[in-house]
Coordinates of C-alpha atoms in Angstrom, one line a residue:
Chain A
M731 CA -61.3 -55.6 58.0
A732 CA -58.4 -57.7 57.9
S733 CA -55.4 -58.1 60.3
R734 CA -51.8 -56.8 59.4
D735 CA -49.6 -59.2 57.2
Q736 CA -46.2 -59.2 58.4
S737 CA -44.7 -60.0 55.4
S738 CA -46.3 -57.6 53.5
L739 CA -42.9 -55.3 53.1
Q740 CA -41.1 -58.5 52.2
R741 CA -43.8 -59.0 49.2
V742 CA -43.6 -55.2 48.0
W743 CA -39.7 -55.7 47.8
A744 CA -39.9 -58.5 45.6
W745 CA -42.6 -57.6 43.1
L746 CA -40.7 -54.3 43.0
A747 CA -37.4 -56.4 42.1
A748 CA -38.9 -58.3 39.7
G749 CA -40.3 -55.5 37.8
L750 CA -37.2 -53.4 37.8
I751 CA -35.5 -56.3 36.4
C752 CA -38.2 -56.8 33.5
Y753 CA -37.8 -53.0 33.0
V754 CA -34.4 -53.4 31.5
P755 CA -35.3 -55.7 28.9
A756 CA -38.3 -53.7 28.2
N757 CA -36.0 -50.6 27.1
V758 CA -33.3 -52.6 25.3
Y759 CA -35.3 -54.8 22.9
P760 CA -37.6 -53.4 20.2
M761 CA -41.2 -52.8 20.9
L762 CA -42.2 -52.8 17.4
E763 CA -40.8 -54.0 14.1
T764 CA -42.2 -52.1 11.0
R765 CA -41.5 -53.2 7.9
T766 CA -42.7 -51.4 4.5
L767 CA -41.8 -51.6 0.9
V768 CA -38.6 -50.3 1.4
H769 CA -37.2 -50.8 4.6
T770 CA -37.4 -52.8 8.0
E771 CA -36.9 -50.9 11.0
S772 CA -37.2 -51.7 14.7
A773 CA -37.8 -49.2 17.2
T774 CA -37.7 -49.5 21.2
I775 CA -39.7 -47.8 23.5
V776 CA -38.1 -44.4 23.8
G777 CA -37.0 -44.7 20.0
G778 CA -40.6 -44.9 19.0
A779 CA -41.6 -41.7 20.9
I780 CA -38.7 -39.6 19.5
E781 CA -39.8 -41.0 16.2
L782 CA -43.0 -39.7 17.0
A783 CA -41.8 -36.5 18.1
E784 CA -40.0 -36.0 14.8
H785 CA -43.0 -36.7 12.9
G786 CA -44.5 -33.6 14.6
A787 CA -46.8 -35.7 16.8
Y788 CA -45.8 -34.0 19.9
G789 CA -48.8 -34.8 22.0
I790 CA -48.9 -38.7 21.3
A791 CA -45.1 -39.1 21.6
L792 CA -45.7 -37.4 25.3
I793 CA -48.4 -39.5 26.2
I794 CA -46.1 -42.6 25.1
F795 CA -43.5 -41.1 27.1
V796 CA -45.1 -40.4 30.2
A797 CA -46.7 -43.7 30.1
S798 CA -44.0 -46.0 29.6
V799 CA -40.7 -44.0 30.9
V800 CA -42.1 -41.4 33.3
I801 CA -44.6 -43.3 35.4
P802 CA -42.9 -46.7 35.5
V803 CA -39.4 -45.0 37.0
G804 CA -41.5 -42.6 39.2
K805 CA -43.4 -45.7 40.5
F806 CA -40.2 -47.5 41.2
I807 CA -39.0 -45.0 42.9
A808 CA -42.4 -43.9 44.9
I809 CA -42.8 -47.5 46.2
A810 CA -39.1 -48.1 47.3
Y811 CA -39.4 -44.6 49.0
L812 CA -42.9 -45.6 50.9
A813 CA -41.5 -49.1 51.8
L814 CA -38.3 -47.5 53.0
S815 CA -40.4 -45.0 55.3
V816 CA -42.1 -47.2 57.0
G817 CA -41.6 -47.9 60.8
R818 CA -39.0 -44.8 60.6
V819 CA -39.5 -41.1 61.4
S820 CA -39.5 -39.5 58.1
R821 CA -39.7 -35.4 57.3
S822 CA -42.8 -36.1 55.1
T823 CA -46.1 -36.4 56.8
P824 CA -48.3 -39.6 56.6
E825 CA -51.0 -37.2 54.8
T826 CA -48.3 -36.8 52.1
R827 CA -47.1 -40.3 51.8
H828 CA -50.6 -41.7 52.1
G829 CA -51.3 -39.3 48.9
V830 CA -48.4 -40.9 47.0
H831 CA -49.6 -44.5 47.7
E832 CA -53.1 -43.5 46.2
I833 CA -51.4 -41.9 42.9
V834 CA -49.3 -45.0 42.6
E835 CA -52.0 -47.4 42.9
Y836 CA -54.3 -45.2 40.4
I837 CA -51.9 -44.6 37.9
G838 CA -49.9 -47.9 37.6
R839 CA -52.3 -49.4 35.3
W840 CA -52.0 -46.7 32.6
S841 CA -48.5 -47.7 31.7
M842 CA -50.1 -50.8 29.5
I843 CA -51.3 -48.3 26.8
D844 CA -47.9 -49.1 25.3
V845 CA -48.8 -52.7 25.0
F846 CA -52.1 -52.2 24.0
V847 CA -50.9 -49.7 21.2
V848 CA -48.6 -52.3 20.0
A849 CA -51.2 -55.4 20.2
I850 CA -53.5 -52.9 18.2
L851 CA -50.8 -51.8 15.7
S852 CA -49.4 -55.4 15.0
S853 CA -52.9 -56.7 14.5
L854 CA -54.2 -53.9 12.2
V855 CA -51.4 -53.2 10.1
Q856 CA -51.0 -56.3 8.3
L857 CA -50.9 -55.1 4.6
N858 CA -48.8 -57.7 2.9
A859 CA -46.1 -56.2 1.1
V860 CA -46.9 -52.5 1.6
A861 CA -46.5 -52.6 5.3
A862 CA -46.8 -55.0 8.0
I863 CA -45.7 -54.3 11.8
Q864 CA -44.9 -57.2 14.5
P865 CA -44.4 -56.8 18.2
G866 CA -40.9 -57.4 19.5
P867 CA -39.9 -59.2 22.5
A868 CA -39.8 -55.9 24.7
S869 CA -44.0 -56.2 24.7
L870 CA -43.7 -58.9 26.8
A871 CA -41.1 -57.9 29.0
F872 CA -42.7 -54.2 29.4
A873 CA -45.8 -55.9 30.4
L874 CA -44.5 -58.0 32.8
S875 CA -42.9 -54.9 34.4
V876 CA -46.2 -53.1 34.8
I877 CA -47.9 -56.1 36.1
F878 CA -45.3 -56.6 38.8
T879 CA -45.1 -53.2 39.8
M880 CA -49.0 -53.3 40.1
L881 CA -48.5 -56.0 42.4
S882 CA -46.1 -54.4 44.5
A883 CA -48.1 -51.1 45.3
Q884 CA -51.1 -53.8 45.9
A885 CA -48.8 -55.7 48.5
F886 CA -47.9 -52.4 50.2
D887 CA -50.6 -51.9 53.1
P888 CA -51.4 -48.4 53.6
R889 CA -52.1 -48.8 57.1
M890 CA -48.3 -49.2 57.7
I891 CA -48.2 -45.3 57.0
W892 CA -50.6 -44.9 60.0
D893 CA -49.4 -47.3 62.3
G894 CA -47.5 -45.9 65.3
I895 CA -48.3 -42.2 64.8
E896 CA -50.6 -42.1 67.8
N897 CA -47.9 -43.3 70.0
D898 CA -45.4 -40.9 68.6
K899 CA -47.7 -37.9 69.1
A900 CA -48.6 -39.3 72.9
G901 CA -44.5 -39.6 73.3
T902 CA -43.6 -36.3 72.4
A903 CA -46.5 -34.4 74.2
Chain B
M748 CA -42.3 -52.2 64.4
T749 CA -45.6 -52.5 62.8
T750 CA -47.2 -54.5 65.1
A751 CA -50.2 -52.8 66.9
S752 CA -50.7 -54.3 70.3
A753 CA -53.6 -56.7 70.6
L754 CA -56.7 -54.9 72.2
V755 CA -59.6 -56.7 73.5
I756 CA -62.7 -54.5 73.1
D757 CA -65.7 -55.7 74.7
I758 CA -68.6 -54.0 72.9
A759 CA -72.3 -55.4 72.5
P760 CA -72.9 -56.8 69.2
E761 CA -75.5 -54.0 68.5
R762 CA -73.0 -51.4 68.6
L763 CA -70.5 -53.1 67.0
A764 CA -72.6 -53.2 64.0
N765 CA -72.5 -49.4 63.2
L766 CA -68.6 -49.2 63.5
I767 CA -66.8 -48.6 60.4
V768 CA -62.8 -49.0 59.8
C769 CA -61.0 -46.8 57.1
T770 CA -59.7 -49.2 54.9
Q771 CA -56.5 -47.3 54.0
C772 CA -55.6 -46.3 57.4
D773 CA -57.3 -48.0 60.0
A774 CA -58.9 -45.3 62.0
L775 CA -62.2 -46.3 63.6
Y776 CA -65.5 -44.5 63.3
Q777 CA -69.2 -44.8 64.4
V778 CA -71.3 -44.7 61.4
R779 CA -74.7 -43.7 60.7
Q780 CA -76.4 -44.0 57.2
P781 CA -75.6 -40.5 55.3
A782 CA -78.5 -38.4 54.3
R783 CA -79.2 -37.9 50.8
G784 CA -76.0 -36.3 49.0
E785 CA -74.2 -36.5 52.2
V786 CA -70.6 -38.5 51.7
A787 CA -68.8 -39.8 54.8
V788 CA -65.1 -39.3 54.2
C789 CA -62.1 -40.4 56.5
A790 CA -61.2 -37.4 59.0
R791 CA -57.7 -38.4 58.8
C792 CA -56.4 -39.7 55.4
H793 CA -59.7 -38.3 53.1
T794 CA -60.6 -41.6 51.7
V795 CA -64.0 -41.8 51.0
L796 CA -65.9 -44.1 53.1
V797 CA -69.7 -44.2 52.6
A798 CA -71.4 -42.5 49.4
P799 CA -74.5 -43.8 48.8
R800 CA -77.1 -42.6 45.9
A801 CA -80.9 -43.1 45.4
K802 CA -81.7 -46.4 43.5
A803 CA -78.1 -46.7 42.6
A804 CA -78.5 -50.7 42.5
L805 CA -80.9 -50.3 39.6
Q806 CA -78.7 -48.0 37.8
I807 CA -75.4 -50.3 38.3
V808 CA -77.2 -53.5 37.2
A809 CA -78.3 -51.8 34.2
L810 CA -75.1 -50.5 33.4
A811 CA -73.6 -53.8 34.0
V812 CA -76.0 -55.6 31.9
A813 CA -75.0 -53.0 29.2
T814 CA -71.6 -53.5 29.6
L815 CA -71.8 -57.4 29.3
I816 CA -73.7 -56.6 25.8
L817 CA -71.2 -54.1 24.6
I818 CA -68.2 -56.6 25.8
F819 CA -69.8 -59.2 23.9
G820 CA -70.6 -57.1 20.5
A821 CA -66.9 -55.4 20.7
T822 CA -65.4 -58.8 20.8
V823 CA -67.1 -60.1 17.5
F824 CA -67.4 -56.9 15.4
P825 CA -64.0 -55.7 13.4
F826 CA -63.1 -51.9 15.4
L827 CA -60.5 -50.8 13.3
R828 CA -60.2 -50.9 9.3
I829 CA -57.2 -49.5 7.5
E830 CA -56.2 -49.5 3.8
A831 CA -53.4 -48.6 1.9
G832 CA -52.2 -49.2 -1.9
G833 CA -55.5 -51.0 -2.5
V834 CA -54.8 -53.5 0.2
A835 CA -57.1 -53.6 3.0
N836 CA -57.2 -55.0 6.6
A837 CA -59.9 -55.0 9.5
A838 CA -58.8 -56.4 13.3
S839 CA -61.4 -57.1 16.0
V840 CA -60.5 -57.0 19.5
L841 CA -59.8 -60.6 19.5
D842 CA -57.4 -60.1 16.4
V843 CA -55.9 -57.4 18.6
A844 CA -55.0 -60.1 21.4
F845 CA -53.8 -62.8 19.1
A846 CA -51.1 -60.3 17.7
F847 CA -49.0 -61.8 19.7
S848 CA -49.5 -65.1 19.3
Q849 CA -46.0 -66.2 18.3
G850 CA -43.3 -67.7 20.4
I851 CA -43.2 -66.5 23.9
L852 CA -45.3 -63.7 23.3
T853 CA -48.4 -66.0 23.4
L854 CA -48.5 -65.1 27.1
L855 CA -49.6 -61.9 25.9
V856 CA -52.6 -63.2 24.4
V857 CA -53.9 -64.5 27.4
A858 CA -53.1 -61.3 29.0
T859 CA -54.8 -58.9 26.8
I860 CA -57.8 -61.1 26.6
A861 CA -58.1 -61.1 30.5
L862 CA -57.2 -57.4 30.7
I863 CA -59.6 -56.0 28.0
L864 CA -62.4 -58.5 27.8
A865 CA -62.5 -61.2 30.6
I866 CA -62.2 -59.3 33.6
P867 CA -64.3 -56.5 32.6
A868 CA -67.1 -58.8 31.8
L869 CA -66.2 -61.1 34.9
R870 CA -66.8 -58.1 37.0
A871 CA -70.0 -57.3 35.3
G872 CA -71.2 -60.7 35.8
L873 CA -70.4 -60.7 39.5
I874 CA -72.0 -57.6 40.1
V875 CA -75.2 -58.6 38.4
Y876 CA -75.3 -61.5 40.5
V877 CA -75.1 -59.9 43.8
L878 CA -77.1 -56.8 43.3
T879 CA -80.1 -58.0 41.0
P880 CA -81.8 -59.9 44.3
F881 CA -82.1 -56.6 46.1
L882 CA -83.7 -55.0 43.3
L883 CA -86.4 -58.1 43.5
D884 CA -86.5 -57.9 47.3
R885 CA -85.4 -61.5 47.1
P886 CA -82.6 -62.8 49.7
A887 CA -79.1 -62.8 48.4
L888 CA -77.9 -65.5 46.5
P889 CA -75.6 -68.0 47.9
G890 CA -71.8 -66.9 47.7
A891 CA -72.9 -63.4 47.1
R892 CA -70.2 -62.0 49.7
A893 CA -67.4 -63.9 48.0
A894 CA -68.6 -62.7 44.4
F895 CA -68.8 -59.1 45.6
R896 CA -65.3 -59.3 47.4
M897 CA -64.0 -60.9 44.3
A898 CA -65.4 -58.1 41.9
Q899 CA -63.8 -55.2 44.1
S900 CA -60.4 -56.8 44.0
L901 CA -60.3 -57.6 40.3
R902 CA -61.2 -53.7 40.0
P903 CA -57.5 -52.3 39.0
W904 CA -57.2 -55.4 36.5
A905 CA -60.2 -54.5 34.4
M906 CA -58.4 -52.2 31.7
A907 CA -61.0 -51.7 29.1
E908 CA -60.7 -47.8 29.3
I909 CA -57.0 -47.8 29.1
F910 CA -57.6 -50.0 26.2
A911 CA -59.7 -47.4 24.6
I912 CA -56.7 -44.5 25.1
G913 CA -54.4 -46.9 23.2
C914 CA -56.7 -46.9 20.3
A915 CA -56.4 -43.3 20.1
V916 CA -52.4 -43.6 20.4
S917 CA -52.7 -46.2 17.5
L918 CA -54.8 -43.9 15.2
V919 CA -52.4 -41.3 15.3
K920 CA -49.3 -43.6 14.7
V921 CA -51.1 -45.3 11.7
A922 CA -52.8 -42.5 9.9
D923 CA -49.7 -41.0 8.0
L924 CA -49.0 -44.9 7.1
A925 CA -52.4 -45.7 5.7
H926 CA -56.3 -44.6 5.5
V927 CA -58.1 -45.5 8.8
S928 CA -61.7 -46.1 9.5
F929 CA -63.9 -47.0 12.4
G930 CA -65.8 -50.2 12.6
P931 CA -68.9 -50.6 15.0
A932 CA -66.9 -52.1 17.8
F933 CA -64.9 -48.9 18.0
W934 CA -68.3 -47.1 19.0
M935 CA -69.0 -50.1 21.2
F936 CA -65.7 -49.6 23.4
A937 CA -66.1 -45.8 23.4
V938 CA -69.8 -46.3 25.3
L939 CA -68.0 -49.2 27.2
T940 CA -65.5 -47.0 28.4
V941 CA -68.2 -44.2 29.8
F942 CA -70.2 -47.0 31.4
I943 CA -67.4 -48.3 33.3
V944 CA -66.4 -45.0 34.7
I945 CA -70.0 -44.2 35.6
Q946 CA -70.4 -47.5 37.3
T947 CA -67.4 -47.1 39.4
K948 CA -68.7 -43.8 40.6
F949 CA -71.9 -44.9 41.6
M950 CA -70.8 -48.4 43.3
C951 CA -70.6 -47.8 47.3
S952 CA -69.3 -51.2 48.8
W953 CA -70.4 -50.0 52.4
S954 CA -73.7 -49.8 51.1
V955 CA -73.6 -53.0 49.6
W956 CA -71.8 -54.7 52.2
N957 CA -74.5 -53.1 54.8
A958 CA -77.3 -54.8 52.4
L959 CA -75.6 -58.0 52.5
A960 CA -75.2 -58.0 56.2
S961 CA -78.5 -57.3 57.0
Q962 CA -79.8 -59.8 54.6
T963 CA -77.7 -62.6 56.3
Q964 CA -79.1 -61.6 59.8
S965 CA -82.8 -61.5 59.1

């Protein structure tokens, strides 16, 4: 049992802003630098997913795309929506909003997949001249973005969704 | 706006003991020990409140000990090995973390080790510390409450199972570049992931708190 934290919303917005800021360099800078005998290429998050799809690995491309684009962007929108709807009359029921918060909290950590993939690839693929993979600066930005949005989702107190609904019901009845 | 008006409730302590508050939406319930196989669910937001299992403590401790051993093994042994054009390279989980050991990316070394090794290991250790005394019918060890609270709050940060999916994705990415084979640590990680999922399923925090509370009262 814990009392309401009045600064909860502020922390939600602060972490969310930090996450958003980190998400920009995460997409602009390269995530991976692959060096083979013939050429060197660097790929951003989206570029890597597209490349996989071109190789025919649609399933994996989809996992990467969902984990590093759909989930983070969806999370930004969902958290902002939840934070805005606190204390306002909303068209969606508290049940729906509660479900949204639960999904956001559960799914957020899965975005780390891409960071781990980069780590595994760059430690494994060190074959001197034949092929080598190095992590790019985007990996740090992306990891920070995931961590910040996780903190943002945790700072959101789901009980705020339910506060005041009993009063509303009493008032309208 | 969100301030709940302060209520002064005068309830006798013995009636306060079986009150339970939903952690998600703050609805208040009077709780009784659910019968075998029963699960108590919040009527308003459907969060699972109480889901006890017979002999759960023994199973959870066993799994936690196994998790600790596997984490140790998975750290030390190589878990993937690739070969291309006569050159080979094997990587252990520590190698993976240290892939980031250049410049500012060093921060990621710390983060990776924490997320896939240190935090899962710490959680397993804390759970063993809290639950083992119950198995032996001994009073809870000092600091058991703080230890359990910490174990619960670390839950979202233990990412061993996400790392396992990351392995699968990287395998596909490397497959057309080089020949890949699994090391012993790969299988340890696979088992570890299953253990962590089962452990989360078995854990009923209400039951543990209840046991801790009854211990400190007597």
